[in-house]
Short mmCIF file of C-alpha atoms in Angstrom, two decimals:
data_model
loop_
_atom_site.label_atom_id
_atom_site.label_comp_id
_atom_site.label_asym_id
_atom_site.label_seq_id
_atom_site.Cartn_x
_atom_site.Cartn_y
_atom_site.Cartn_z
CA MET B 1 -4.81 -8.04 -0.49
CA ASP B 2 -2.79 -5.90 1.62
CA ILE B 3 1.07 -6.04 2.27
CA HIS B 4 3.47 -4.64 5.05
CA GLU B 5 5.05 -1.03 4.96
CA TYR B 6 8.14 -2.51 4.16
CA GLN B 7 6.98 -4.17 0.90
CA ALA B 8 5.00 -1.01 0.06
CA LYS B 9 8.34 0.92 0.52
CA GLU B 10 10.37 -1.54 -1.37
CA ILE B 11 7.66 -1.82 -4.37
CA LEU B 12 7.35 2.03 -4.55
CA SER B 13 10.81 2.62 -4.26
CA GLN B 14 11.46 0.47 -7.49
CA PHE B 15 9.30 2.88 -9.26
CA GLY B 16 11.29 5.97 -8.05
CA VAL B 17 9.60 7.02 -4.60
CA PRO B 18 12.55 8.02 -2.27
CA VAL B 19 12.39 6.43 0.93
CA PRO B 20 14.61 6.21 4.15
CA ARG B 21 17.25 3.53 4.47
CA GLY B 22 16.35 0.45 6.31
CA GLY B 23 16.22 -3.40 7.10
CA LEU B 24 13.76 -5.99 8.44
CA ALA B 25 14.25 -8.12 11.56
CA TYR B 26 12.71 -11.25 12.83
CA SER B 27 14.14 -11.02 16.24
CA PRO B 28 15.40 -8.51 18.92
CA GLU B 29 19.05 -9.44 18.10
CA GLN B 30 18.66 -9.04 14.31
CA ALA B 31 16.87 -5.65 15.01
CA GLY B 32 20.13 -4.27 16.79
CA TYR B 33 22.36 -5.69 13.89
CA ARG B 34 20.09 -3.79 11.64
CA ALA B 35 20.67 -0.65 13.20
CA ARG B 36 24.29 -1.03 13.36
CA GLU B 37 24.22 -2.10 9.72
CA ILE B 38 22.21 1.09 8.74
CA GLY B 39 24.31 3.27 10.80
CA GLY B 40 23.79 6.92 12.45
CA SER B 41 22.58 7.94 15.70
CA ALA B 42 18.80 7.23 15.76
CA TRP B 43 16.54 4.64 14.39
CA VAL B 44 12.72 4.26 14.19
CA VAL B 45 11.65 0.76 14.97
CA LYS B 46 8.07 -0.12 13.48
CA ALA B 47 6.00 -3.13 14.12
CA GLN B 48 4.71 -4.72 10.76
CA ILE B 49 1.28 -5.27 10.86
CA HIS B 50 -1.71 -4.82 8.47
CA SER B 51 -3.22 -1.88 10.23
CA GLY B 52 -3.00 1.75 10.53
CA GLY B 53 -2.58 3.55 13.65
CA ARG B 54 0.37 1.75 14.97
CA GLY B 55 2.17 4.75 16.59
CA GLN B 56 -0.82 5.49 18.75
CA ALA B 57 -0.81 2.05 19.61
CA GLY B 58 2.77 1.99 20.88
CA GLY B 59 4.12 -0.07 17.91
CA VAL B 60 6.45 2.72 16.64
CA ARG B 61 9.42 4.25 18.64
CA VAL B 62 12.21 6.28 17.86
CA CYS B 63 15.14 4.68 19.50
CA LYS B 64 18.78 6.35 20.24
CA SER B 65 20.88 3.35 20.75
CA GLU B 66 21.04 -0.09 19.72
CA GLU B 67 20.33 -1.59 23.01
CA GLU B 68 17.10 0.49 22.72
CA VAL B 69 16.51 -0.85 19.41
CA ARG B 70 16.84 -4.41 20.66
CA ASP B 71 14.97 -3.79 23.90
CA PHE B 72 11.95 -1.94 21.99
CA ALA B 73 11.81 -4.60 19.60
CA SER B 74 11.79 -7.48 21.92
CA THR B 75 8.33 -6.06 23.56
CA LEU B 76 7.03 -6.22 20.15
CA PHE B 77 7.66 -9.99 18.86
CA GLY B 78 4.88 -12.13 19.94
CA ARG B 79 2.49 -9.38 21.09
CA ASN B 80 -0.85 -8.57 19.89
CA LEU B 81 -0.97 -4.92 18.76
CA VAL B 82 -4.37 -3.34 19.18
CA THR B 83 -4.92 -0.47 17.15
CA LYS B 84 -8.60 1.30 15.75
CA GLN B 85 -8.26 -0.84 13.00
CA THR B 86 -7.79 -4.35 14.25
CA GLY B 87 -10.58 -4.42 16.66
CA ALA B 88 -9.80 -5.72 20.15
CA GLN B 89 -8.09 -8.98 19.23
CA GLY B 90 -5.55 -7.06 17.62
CA LYS B 91 -2.76 -8.43 15.12
CA ALA B 92 0.30 -10.48 15.97
CA VAL B 93 3.83 -9.03 15.55
CA TYR B 94 6.28 -11.38 13.92
CA ARG B 95 8.59 -8.84 11.99
CA VAL B 96 9.85 -5.43 12.67
CA TRP B 97 11.04 -2.59 10.31
CA ILE B 98 14.30 -0.78 11.21
CA GLU B 99 14.86 2.46 9.44
CA GLU B 100 17.26 5.55 9.86
CA ALA B 101 15.63 8.73 11.80
CA SER B 102 14.83 11.30 9.24
CA ASP B 103 14.97 15.20 10.12
CA ILE B 104 11.46 16.13 9.43
CA ALA B 105 10.52 19.75 8.56
CA ARG B 106 7.03 19.14 7.34
CA GLU B 107 4.34 16.11 6.67
CA LEU B 108 2.30 15.60 3.96
CA TYR B 109 -0.52 13.24 2.59
CA LEU B 110 -0.73 11.56 -0.19
CA GLY B 111 -3.18 8.61 -1.40
CA PHE B 112 -4.43 7.14 -4.60
CA VAL B 113 -7.97 5.09 -4.60
CA LEU B 114 -10.71 3.87 -7.02
CA ASP B 115 -13.36 6.64 -7.23
CA ARG B 116 -16.26 4.53 -8.45
CA LYS B 117 -18.40 7.70 -9.27
CA SER B 118 -16.19 8.80 -11.80
CA GLU B 119 -14.79 5.36 -12.98
CA ARG B 120 -11.10 6.98 -12.32
CA ILE B 121 -8.22 7.03 -10.04
CA MET B 122 -8.66 9.48 -7.56
CA ILE B 123 -5.72 11.37 -6.01
CA VAL B 124 -6.21 12.96 -2.69
CA ALA B 125 -3.39 15.03 -1.08
CA SER B 126 -3.03 17.25 1.80
CA GLY B 127 -0.44 19.52 3.15
CA HIS B 128 -0.97 17.94 6.48
CA GLY B 129 0.32 14.38 6.79
CA GLY B 130 0.64 12.06 9.75
CA MET B 131 -3.02 11.85 10.53
CA GLU B 132 -5.75 9.21 9.39
CA ILE B 133 -7.38 10.40 6.06
CA GLU B 134 -10.61 10.06 8.13
CA GLU B 135 -9.43 12.66 10.53
CA LEU B 136 -8.36 14.92 8.14
CA ALA B 137 -11.64 14.92 6.21
CA GLU B 138 -13.40 15.85 9.80
CA THR B 139 -10.88 18.32 11.09
CA ASP B 140 -9.49 20.19 8.14
CA PRO B 141 -11.41 19.42 5.09
CA GLU B 142 -10.27 22.19 3.19
CA SER B 143 -6.69 21.13 3.06
CA LEU B 144 -7.63 17.92 1.00
CA ARG B 145 -6.93 18.29 -2.49
CA ARG B 146 -8.38 15.85 -4.94
CA MET B 147 -7.46 15.06 -8.48
CA THR B 148 -9.02 12.35 -10.80
CA VAL B 149 -6.89 10.88 -13.67
CA ASP B 150 -8.06 9.63 -16.96
CA PRO B 151 -6.82 5.91 -17.48
CA ALA B 152 -6.68 6.44 -21.16
CA VAL B 153 -4.39 9.42 -20.92
CA GLY B 154 -2.62 9.02 -17.41
CA LEU B 155 -1.19 11.34 -15.02
CA ALA B 156 0.15 14.67 -16.96
CA ASP B 157 2.88 16.53 -16.08
CA PHE B 158 0.93 19.65 -15.86
CA GLN B 159 -1.66 17.74 -13.35
CA ALA B 160 1.26 16.51 -11.06
CA ARG B 161 2.61 20.26 -11.05
CA GLU B 162 -0.61 21.80 -10.27
CA LEU B 163 -1.25 19.57 -7.08
CA ALA B 164 2.36 19.80 -5.91
CA PHE B 165 1.77 23.96 -6.29
CA ALA B 166 -1.64 23.38 -4.30
CA LEU B 167 0.50 21.82 -1.52
CA ASP B 168 2.59 25.16 -1.31
CA LEU B 169 5.76 23.29 -2.23
CA SER B 170 8.96 25.32 -3.47
CA SER B 171 9.96 25.16 -7.16
CA ALA B 172 12.44 22.59 -6.43
CA GLN B 173 10.13 20.53 -4.39
CA VAL B 174 7.60 20.61 -7.05
CA SER B 175 9.87 18.63 -9.60
CA GLN B 176 10.20 15.86 -6.81
CA MET B 177 6.75 15.66 -5.95
CA SER B 178 5.78 15.31 -9.69
CA THR B 179 8.25 12.53 -9.62
CA VAL B 180 6.70 11.16 -6.67
CA LEU B 181 3.12 11.31 -8.06
CA LYS B 182 4.00 9.57 -11.21
CA ALA B 183 5.89 6.82 -9.72
CA CYS B 184 2.81 6.14 -7.49
CA TYR B 185 0.47 6.27 -10.19
CA ARG B 186 2.75 3.82 -12.36
CA ALA B 187 2.94 1.35 -9.37
CA TYR B 188 -1.20 1.59 -8.79
CA ARG B 189 -1.78 0.85 -12.47
CA ASP B 190 0.98 -1.90 -13.47
CA LEU B 191 0.23 -3.93 -10.49
CA ASP B 192 -3.35 -3.81 -10.21
CA ALA B 193 -3.32 -1.75 -6.98
CA THR B 194 -6.92 -0.81 -5.39
CA MET B 195 -4.89 2.08 -2.85
CA VAL B 196 -1.29 3.68 -2.66
CA GLU B 197 -1.15 5.79 0.68
CA ILE B 198 2.10 7.66 1.82
CA ASN B 199 1.49 8.81 4.96
CA PRO B 200 3.49 10.98 5.74
CA LEU B 201 5.40 12.16 2.92
CA VAL B 202 7.59 14.33 4.67
CA VAL B 203 9.77 17.30 3.47
CA THR B 204 13.26 17.00 5.21
CA GLY B 205 15.25 19.77 6.75
CA SER B 206 17.32 19.72 3.61
CA GLY B 207 14.16 20.19 1.34
CA GLU B 208 13.91 16.52 0.03
CA LEU B 209 10.81 14.08 -0.30
CA VAL B 210 10.76 11.09 1.56
CA ALA B 211 7.91 8.36 2.14
CA LEU B 212 8.10 7.75 5.76
CA ASP B 213 5.15 5.33 5.70
CA ALA B 214 3.33 3.72 3.02
CA LYS B 215 0.39 1.11 2.31
CA MET B 216 -0.62 -0.73 -0.45
CA SER B 217 -3.71 -2.82 -1.13
CA PHE B 218 -4.28 -4.91 -4.49
CA ASP B 219 -7.14 -6.45 -6.31
CA THR B 220 -7.42 -10.01 -5.27
CA ASN B 221 -8.91 -11.04 -8.59
CA ALA B 222 -6.09 -9.96 -10.48
CA LEU B 223 -3.34 -11.59 -8.53
CA PHE B 224 -3.28 -14.54 -10.93
CA ARG B 225 -1.01 -12.25 -13.00
CA ARG B 226 0.65 -10.35 -10.56
CA PRO B 227 3.16 -13.01 -9.07
CA GLN B 228 5.40 -10.66 -7.67
CA VAL B 229 2.65 -9.27 -5.80
CA SER B 230 0.66 -12.41 -4.68
CA GLU B 231 3.93 -13.91 -3.05
CA LEU B 232 3.97 -11.08 -0.19
CA ARG B 233 0.67 -12.30 1.05
CA ASP B 234 1.29 -12.84 4.70
CA ARG B 235 -1.41 -15.19 6.17
CA SER B 236 -0.37 -14.48 9.61
CA GLN B 237 -2.49 -11.24 9.47
CA GLU B 238 -5.55 -12.43 8.02
CA GLU B 239 -8.60 -13.82 9.83
CA PRO B 240 -8.07 -17.65 9.70
CA ARG B 241 -11.63 -18.52 8.55
CA GLU B 242 -11.68 -15.97 5.94
CA SER B 243 -8.27 -16.84 4.45
CA ALA B 244 -9.14 -20.58 4.34
CA ALA B 245 -12.67 -19.85 2.61
CA GLY B 246 -10.65 -17.82 0.14
CA ASP B 247 -8.53 -20.75 -0.67
CA TYR B 248 -11.61 -22.52 -1.66
CA GLY B 249 -13.10 -19.49 -3.83
CA LEU B 250 -15.50 -18.46 -1.02
CA SER B 251 -16.36 -15.16 0.08
CA TYR B 252 -16.67 -15.35 3.54
CA VAL B 253 -16.44 -12.31 6.32
CA GLY B 254 -16.89 -13.15 10.22
CA LEU B 255 -19.44 -11.22 11.98
CA GLU B 256 -20.73 -10.78 15.38
CA GLY B 257 -24.10 -12.58 15.55
CA ASN B 258 -25.11 -16.56 16.07
CA ILE B 259 -27.17 -17.21 12.78
CA GLY B 260 -24.46 -18.89 10.29
CA CYS B 261 -25.44 -17.96 6.44
CA MET B 262 -24.59 -19.91 3.55
CA ILE B 263 -25.70 -18.03 0.21
CA ASN B 264 -24.97 -17.58 -3.25
CA GLY B 265 -24.58 -14.12 -4.90
CA ALA B 266 -23.47 -10.82 -2.84
CA GLY B 267 -26.53 -9.07 -3.20
CA LEU B 268 -28.86 -11.97 -1.93
CA ALA B 269 -26.32 -12.24 0.89
CA MET B 270 -26.97 -8.55 1.68
CA ALA B 271 -30.75 -8.96 1.66
CA THR B 272 -30.57 -12.36 3.64
CA MET B 273 -28.56 -10.45 6.38
CA ASP B 274 -31.04 -7.82 6.16
CA MET B 275 -33.88 -9.75 6.60
CA ILE B 276 -32.45 -11.59 9.61
CA GLY B 277 -31.94 -8.35 11.24
CA LEU B 278 -35.71 -7.40 10.54
CA ALA B 279 -36.54 -10.69 12.20
CA GLY B 280 -34.82 -10.21 15.27
CA GLY B 281 -31.53 -11.79 14.78
CA GLN B 282 -27.86 -11.21 13.85
CA PRO B 283 -26.04 -12.81 11.23
CA ALA B 284 -22.70 -14.64 12.23
CA ASN B 285 -21.23 -13.89 8.65
CA PHE B 286 -21.20 -13.15 5.16
CA LEU B 287 -20.64 -16.08 3.06
CA ASP B 288 -21.27 -16.06 -0.97
CA ILE B 289 -20.53 -19.62 -2.17
CA GLY B 290 -20.62 -18.15 -5.79
CA GLY B 291 -21.98 -20.04 -8.85
CA GLY B 292 -21.75 -23.43 -9.91
CA ALA B 293 -21.53 -24.66 -6.31
CA SER B 294 -20.79 -28.28 -6.40
CA PRO B 295 -21.77 -30.67 -3.19
CA GLU B 296 -17.96 -30.67 -2.06
CA ARG B 297 -18.06 -26.90 -2.37
CA VAL B 298 -21.35 -26.68 -0.14
CA VAL B 299 -19.59 -29.04 2.24
CA ARG B 300 -16.59 -26.79 2.68
CA ALA B 301 -18.87 -23.87 3.00
CA PHE B 302 -20.60 -25.45 5.94
CA ARG B 303 -17.56 -26.45 7.73
CA THR B 304 -16.27 -22.74 7.16
CA VAL B 305 -19.51 -21.64 8.85
CA LEU B 306 -19.71 -23.98 11.79
CA ASP B 307 -15.74 -23.22 12.61
CA ASP B 308 -17.38 -19.92 14.25
CA LYS B 309 -18.23 -21.27 17.64
CA ASN B 310 -20.77 -18.57 18.06
CA VAL B 311 -23.22 -20.04 15.24
CA GLU B 312 -26.46 -21.44 16.90
CA VAL B 313 -28.13 -21.98 13.64
CA MET B 314 -27.41 -22.37 9.83
CA LEU B 315 -29.67 -20.51 7.24
CA VAL B 316 -29.03 -21.67 3.51
CA ASN B 317 -30.51 -19.49 1.09
CA ILE B 318 -30.16 -20.31 -2.58
CA PHE B 319 -31.46 -18.69 -5.73
CA ALA B 320 -30.36 -20.88 -8.46
CA GLY B 321 -29.38 -19.62 -11.59
CA ILE B 322 -25.76 -20.89 -12.74
CA ASN B 323 -26.09 -23.00 -9.41
CA ARG B 324 -28.65 -25.62 -9.33
CA CYS B 325 -31.06 -26.49 -6.28
CA ASP B 326 -30.21 -30.44 -6.57
CA TRP B 327 -26.78 -29.73 -6.28
CA VAL B 328 -26.94 -27.56 -3.38
CA ALA B 329 -29.32 -30.05 -1.61
CA GLU B 330 -26.96 -32.87 -2.34
CA GLY B 331 -24.12 -30.77 -0.46
CA VAL B 332 -26.34 -29.88 2.49
CA VAL B 333 -27.36 -33.70 3.09
CA LYS B 334 -23.67 -34.66 2.47
CA ALA B 335 -22.33 -31.83 4.98
CA PHE B 336 -25.14 -33.04 7.51
CA ARG B 337 -23.73 -36.35 7.43
CA GLU B 338 -20.09 -35.57 7.17
CA VAL B 339 -19.58 -33.01 9.54
CA ASP B 340 -22.30 -34.24 12.26
CA VAL B 341 -24.12 -31.41 12.40
CA LYS B 342 -25.80 -30.60 15.62
CA LEU B 343 -27.45 -27.29 15.00
CA PRO B 344 -30.92 -26.28 13.51
CA VAL B 345 -30.59 -26.06 9.76
CA VAL B 346 -32.99 -24.05 7.69
CA VAL B 347 -32.83 -24.18 3.95
CA ARG B 348 -34.74 -22.24 1.37
CA LEU B 349 -34.38 -22.92 -2.20
CA ALA B 350 -35.55 -21.56 -5.23
CA GLY B 351 -34.71 -21.25 -9.02
CA THR B 352 -33.35 -24.13 -11.47
CA ASN B 353 -34.14 -27.98 -10.23
CA VAL B 354 -35.70 -26.67 -7.26
CA GLU B 355 -38.11 -29.41 -6.97
CA GLU B 356 -35.80 -31.90 -7.35
CA GLY B 357 -33.72 -29.97 -4.59
CA LYS B 358 -36.69 -30.10 -2.14
CA ARG B 359 -37.31 -33.65 -2.90
CA ILE B 360 -33.80 -34.42 -1.78
CA ILE B 361 -34.04 -32.79 1.36
CA GLU B 362 -37.38 -34.31 2.13
CA ASP B 363 -36.19 -37.85 1.24
CA SER B 364 -33.02 -37.59 3.62
CA GLY B 365 -34.88 -38.10 6.59
CA LEU B 366 -32.83 -35.58 8.17
CA PRO B 367 -34.20 -32.73 10.71
CA ILE B 368 -33.43 -29.87 8.09
CA MET B 369 -36.21 -26.96 8.26
CA THR B 370 -37.36 -25.70 4.67
CA ALA B 371 -38.70 -22.44 4.01
CA ASP B 372 -40.70 -21.14 1.03
CA SER B 373 -39.54 -17.41 0.92
CA LEU B 374 -36.57 -15.42 2.34
CA GLU B 375 -38.97 -13.85 5.25
CA ASP B 376 -40.02 -17.27 6.04
CA ALA B 377 -36.38 -18.47 6.28
CA ALA B 378 -35.06 -15.75 8.44
CA ARG B 379 -38.08 -15.96 10.74
CA LYS B 380 -37.56 -19.92 11.26
CA ALA B 381 -33.61 -19.46 11.86
CA VAL B 382 -34.22 -16.64 14.33
CA ALA B 383 -36.77 -18.57 16.26
CA ALA B 384 -34.65 -21.65 16.18
CA ALA B 385 -31.77 -19.24 17.64
CA GLU B 386 -34.13 -18.05 20.42
CA ARG B 387 -35.09 -21.48 21.30
CA ARG B 388 -31.35 -22.66 21.63
CA ALA B 389 -30.79 -19.48 23.64
CA ALA B 390 -33.80 -20.34 26.16
CA ALA B 391 -32.56 -24.02 26.41
#
């Protein structure tokens, strides 16, 4: 789960990371009021969406008057901001963050991520902030400093100082950097985060370290024990189908193709999508219904897939272990009748109670195509999609 910049800053500031003074606004008038409340002669107005690259997309501006703050904010509200990370559809802006302008002498990059290879938290830092980490890795890989943290020990003082010195900070700034690093580490660890990023972490003209931008992502599976994090969720920034599927325990990701998929198990889902590609088609989604799928859950999965208007064919591929083929078959038949499915449906069942599942489908009298293997199912689904396209 992602959160907004202002929410990440609020969390990190509670752990000890210095951030600029700012305020949230839901209207142009409120934006002007926030600027007056903060004081000073310059403010930075930032669109709040779940995406990086807002500045390049025109979502960030330094303003020199309250009127300019209001005018720029009015151009943001209700606008779909398109960045390199949002895709062509962009993300809608419903709130903006107003903060005091900072005197920037130098920009740094700082990120905490999970390194699956070492099974450690990895700190990635660079003396060149303000750029996307991918750009840094390509344009200046030598500037990147990496350090892993043993979770049994935590981030040691000597590690924090070593990284700070590697970034060529002054002795006074080394102490500040150590504080920032340890604060970010505690936030990452204590809140089940999957990513903490400060970009840029700036050195001001007076030599202070300040986080000008911040991102945090969290492990969705751990939200049940982090209510203070889960309440920060902003559904307006989520893809509606993915959000609705998640509410019912379904793992759904929308794609570009026309063959809808309903599968149990992430590995089998990936294999099915690959097989569709080998057969000459394109999957419209990734959908894992998980284990123990009841008929009602199958119906919900059908509705989720068919909400995509690009879907021309439905492919159901179930290898039942914890699941039962007869449950899935009952769900397919129920969905066919309740949802009034008009599209071709291909079903491949294997595993627990497979014979009973096949019998349920055959006895239903519905025009459901069955397949004996994954390859057979993919070929039938692609052929059905081609027939519909030709028609």
